[in-house]
């Protein structure tokens, strides 16, 4: 490429390489070929529009839509929208505290009660209009004014989105926005939704602006390592926020569909491995003079597992259990029969909640409601749950069953009923234990991982990726 | 087909700039967003295949057709399905014709010596007996061509391997004839519903664009351009309802194609106002699952 050896180093190439490195660090597989494509794309593109540059990079480097949020966040860091407090209307805040304010609508860059009131007013206006440019502008101003954390010396100051958001509290403006929208003839329900989405967007802008400013002072690498959230299918179940969980839930059906396609394909390709179809082979040999050149086989009867799922639904691992249940039931065609039980310190069957074609939201609500049946005292007790299961459902586990246990094996130092579990695992065809905790936490504190892992093979399953791998193996 | 100024005959340029791409796609009735026009421009400028991914009915196939219309190129389409093989994607020898040729040569001169066999052998693997299939056709054409490989995710993994040579070098190797290289590189568009992950090798060779549901304004424009009879206020209501439905957790969110269908339905039924009854009566046009219906009805009732 022509640009690889520029006469004078502009630093652009270094920035490009830094960016690609950061993407690789965040889990995107950027090959050298794609790297070169990106450079060629940038040569073909006009550099005056930042969006065009971003799309050029995205088209050449990001080949999976789930990586796009990560890419966008990193692009903001390496190719920021603006430098410092930006251009017009905003004071060069970092240079001095003696605000030589332009007395426009922005006022002083000083943090005081009047400024806060004024700022909230203009923010409410911008949010009510849904003007994204204005919101961007205000987000930058908000960090500059309310999110500055002066350091002890030059270069030690920092920026905090948290402080700024606490001070301005945009969530408090929601009623005002809803009212404004409703005056424009929007229904209350829709207005609520729009308002909370705009506030969510604005909060994201503020966070991204704080990252941008920190990156400017400390270098993008520093921020990229600490401030980025992993892509949704790599995100830990246990550290997911509420919005992440919703997004993950939306991922379940596409994931199930992908898995089902893969499994059906695999079943198809195994067709030839069935027993020889003698009749068919002899008849086909007629056309080759009685010599059986091609053999024909009976289709292999797909062997399907019966599956029994035992889930811990206590607070800490409830999300994980829900996802696994949803995925298993979305793939129920791949199994002969699926039964699901939830437990905390008591066992409760939940199979009937998963009707074919049932609505996901309803199922989740039913599951949440039925959690109370799984608890007597509400403290997780694996030993008790296991022994109760063996007592109440002795018919559930047969030599044809695969047993799947989900949980972190944290049993509050109670009796573990290891013998009962050993007996169950011995009866079942296969048994697995999925643990949503990182392997390095196994066996710490009240974790009974050691004991249980000796009886049932235990696998770490922290994110959708690992879950998908496991379920594919299970059904395949 | 409305052909706007065709590309310069010699230059391989498809679009002059992202803006140019945007304008010309717009002119032929496809309303691209910034990402789409930039990526379409890049695919032409870098001569790389373009992989489009996204939910069903967001205009992936339509984009390929629009590029063909906008640049005055012809569209060669390969529809992928499970069990698609080389013989139907690349080329096939016309063996019936070959048999006839052999028989004809045998009846011609009775002396079946070695020399005439070698002659025949060379003869029957000539261009004349080659049946070109879409991939080879697209590569051998001299006129500007848009090659659409539709629903790549439906094929088996082996076909992906077959695509690699075409996608990276724009050539096809036929053992009996040698390698056919494109004289004029086609504009290649692959579409996928992501029902399975494509292999890294294919993705590496392509530019990638994820098409998603458009924002309200763009969707309204799209609906209006497809259904000009639709009242503007009604279009606004329709788009608002559709985007509201997309926010619900549905098994299959309504696509753009379905909102256009819905708009046509409303025009046909002469519905002037999209009140809850009208929505409930025509919901079948946009939602195709019973549980989605129930959920939508529940949420829309809540609104009133």
XYZ file of C-alpha atoms in Angstrom, chain A residues 149-395:
247
model
C -12.434 16.304 39.274
C -9.491 18.649 39.740
C -6.278 16.808 40.478
C -3.368 17.865 42.617
C -1.352 18.899 39.621
C -1.502 19.286 35.889
C -2.373 16.029 34.169
C -3.811 14.551 37.337
C -7.283 15.983 36.955
C -9.989 13.659 35.815
C -13.597 13.556 34.769
C -16.478 11.730 36.299
C -19.711 10.931 34.558
C -21.023 9.671 37.864
C -20.526 13.004 39.660
C -22.020 14.936 36.774
C -25.054 12.670 36.550
C -25.555 12.884 40.313
C -25.444 16.670 40.208
C -27.685 17.211 37.217
C -29.919 14.176 37.773
C -31.454 14.043 34.277
C -33.788 11.271 35.412
C -35.591 13.886 37.505
C -36.637 15.634 34.306
C -38.727 12.729 33.089
C -42.084 14.116 34.223
C -41.370 17.427 32.543
C -40.530 15.711 29.261
C -43.532 13.406 29.415
C -45.774 16.396 30.017
C -44.252 18.233 27.067
C -44.705 15.244 24.788
C -48.277 14.700 25.919
C -49.074 18.309 25.099
C -48.002 17.496 21.552
C -50.664 14.808 21.416
C -48.602 11.735 22.251
C -50.251 9.127 24.457
C -48.954 8.829 27.993
C -47.615 5.324 27.513
C -45.647 6.287 24.401
C -44.449 9.527 25.997
C -43.098 7.625 29.005
C -41.237 5.273 26.742
C -39.808 8.003 24.545
C -38.762 10.081 27.538
C -36.954 7.259 29.273
C -35.245 6.253 26.038
C -33.997 9.805 25.499
C -32.725 10.020 29.043
C -30.996 6.686 28.577
C -29.385 7.971 25.373
C -28.294 11.147 27.079
C -26.763 9.219 29.982
C -24.835 7.117 27.479
C -23.618 10.292 25.773
C -22.428 11.719 29.081
C -20.574 8.510 29.930
C -19.000 8.417 26.506
C -17.934 12.052 26.789
C -16.262 11.412 30.134
C -14.387 8.491 28.561
C -13.388 10.699 25.659
C -11.904 13.337 27.958
C -10.076 10.820 30.089
C -8.740 9.192 26.944
C -7.489 12.556 25.789
C -5.425 13.008 28.927
C -4.299 9.503 29.683
C -4.311 7.922 26.224
C -7.041 5.786 24.708
C -5.364 2.504 25.671
C -5.831 3.296 29.328
C -9.577 3.802 28.954
C -10.107 0.981 26.486
C -8.834 -1.486 29.027
C -11.029 -0.451 31.913
C -14.162 1.261 30.676
C -15.459 -1.008 27.953
C -18.155 -3.571 28.442
C -17.760 -6.841 26.570
C -20.034 -7.747 23.664
C -23.388 -9.134 24.709
C -22.583 -12.778 24.020
C -19.401 -12.518 26.053
C -20.961 -10.660 28.960
C -21.075 -12.428 32.325
C -24.561 -13.457 33.452
C -23.727 -12.498 36.984
C -22.590 -8.950 36.173
C -25.307 -8.106 33.641
C -27.404 -5.011 34.227
C -31.129 -4.890 33.706
C -30.863 -3.510 30.166
C -28.225 -6.117 29.312
C -30.549 -8.850 30.503
C -33.317 -7.624 28.224
C -30.935 -7.575 25.311
C -29.710 -11.068 26.169
C -33.263 -12.320 26.303
C -33.806 -11.039 22.782
C -30.727 -12.965 21.757
C -32.139 -16.271 22.993
C -34.437 -17.011 20.057
C -31.981 -16.151 17.291
C -29.428 -18.220 19.181
C -31.820 -21.151 19.453
C -32.570 -20.856 15.751
C -28.873 -20.892 14.857
C -28.264 -23.883 17.090
C -31.242 -25.759 15.665
C -30.004 -25.160 12.104
C -26.582 -26.429 13.032
C -27.927 -29.500 14.791
C -30.292 -30.414 11.971
C -27.420 -30.077 9.510
C -25.256 -32.325 11.619
C -28.001 -34.931 11.840
C -28.373 -34.823 8.083
C -24.718 -35.314 7.391
C -24.696 -38.367 9.626
C -27.325 -40.047 7.492
C -24.957 -42.440 5.799
C -23.876 -43.924 9.042
C -27.108 -45.867 9.490
C -27.243 -49.637 8.936
C -27.035 -50.967 5.370
C -30.311 -50.978 3.492
C -29.825 -54.309 1.744
C -32.918 -54.218 -0.449
C -32.257 -50.707 -1.694
C -28.606 -51.507 -2.391
C -29.412 -54.641 -4.422
C -32.072 -52.887 -6.424
C -29.731 -50.017 -7.172
C -27.047 -52.484 -8.280
C -29.238 -53.566 -11.220
C -28.209 -50.513 -13.190
C -24.542 -51.439 -12.800
C -25.029 -55.065 -13.843
C -25.525 -56.447 -10.374
C -22.376 -54.973 -8.927
C -23.269 -52.945 -5.820
C -21.107 -49.912 -6.552
C -22.943 -47.559 -4.272
C -24.328 -48.815 -1.012
C -27.497 -47.388 0.430
C -28.131 -46.982 4.103
C -31.142 -46.646 6.263
C -31.446 -43.193 7.757
C -29.919 -43.227 11.147
C -32.587 -42.955 13.760
C -31.830 -39.748 15.565
C -31.258 -40.630 19.120
C -32.784 -38.039 21.351
C -32.027 -37.447 24.943
C -34.489 -37.038 27.696
C -33.420 -34.092 29.718
C -33.986 -33.225 33.349
C -32.888 -29.745 34.369
C -32.439 -28.816 38.005
C -31.936 -25.071 38.493
C -30.878 -23.050 41.436
C -33.092 -19.942 41.273
C -31.817 -18.118 44.320
C -31.016 -14.439 43.792
C -27.401 -14.720 42.774
C -27.836 -17.140 39.889
C -31.481 -16.650 38.918
C -30.640 -14.920 35.621
C -28.385 -17.686 34.529
C -31.029 -20.316 35.294
C -33.657 -18.397 33.347
C -31.503 -18.102 30.247
C -30.558 -21.723 30.282
C -34.162 -22.800 30.727
C -35.329 -20.570 27.899
C -32.657 -21.871 25.588
C -33.260 -25.504 26.467
C -36.965 -25.128 25.903
C -36.504 -23.203 22.685
C -34.615 -26.267 21.483
C -37.020 -28.808 22.876
C -37.523 -30.416 19.467
C -33.993 -31.681 19.751
C -34.847 -33.659 22.862
C -37.329 -36.407 23.443
C -38.668 -34.915 26.602
C -37.629 -32.086 28.869
C -38.526 -31.650 32.508
C -37.419 -28.675 34.550
C -37.289 -28.201 38.283
C -36.302 -25.139 40.232
C -34.980 -25.113 43.739
C -33.677 -22.917 46.490
C -34.080 -25.161 49.465
C -37.126 -26.990 48.151
C -37.934 -28.459 44.735
C -40.681 -27.290 42.419
C -41.494 -28.502 38.916
C -41.806 -25.760 36.294
C -42.146 -27.800 33.107
C -45.763 -26.752 32.582
C -44.805 -23.083 32.207
C -43.033 -23.824 28.943
C -45.969 -24.374 26.620
C -45.112 -24.580 22.948
C -45.416 -21.165 21.344
C -45.785 -19.452 24.692
C -44.861 -15.830 25.049
C -41.401 -15.247 26.506
C -42.459 -12.410 28.740
C -45.295 -14.449 30.246
C -43.028 -17.418 30.813
C -40.527 -15.238 32.615
C -43.252 -13.750 34.784
C -44.609 -17.220 35.632
C -41.149 -18.428 36.483
C -40.491 -15.491 38.744
C -43.837 -16.032 40.469
C -43.165 -19.714 40.986
C -39.835 -19.037 42.663
C -41.639 -18.803 45.976
C -42.614 -22.470 45.653
C -38.979 -23.406 45.492
C -38.168 -21.970 48.883
C -39.198 -22.877 52.387
C -36.877 -20.655 54.350
C -35.238 -18.897 51.463
C -31.643 -19.847 52.108
C -30.034 -21.858 49.390
C -29.531 -25.420 50.533
C -28.295 -27.757 47.848
C -28.277 -30.773 50.121
C -31.877 -30.375 51.089
C -32.974 -29.608 47.541
C -31.247 -32.691 46.189
C -32.635 -35.041 48.786
C -36.140 -33.590 48.401
C -35.882 -34.047 44.649
C -34.932 -37.689 45.057
C -37.857 -38.207 47.437
C -40.550 -36.365 45.492
C -39.627 -37.275 41.933
C -38.002 -40.692 42.091
C -39.334 -41.451 38.601
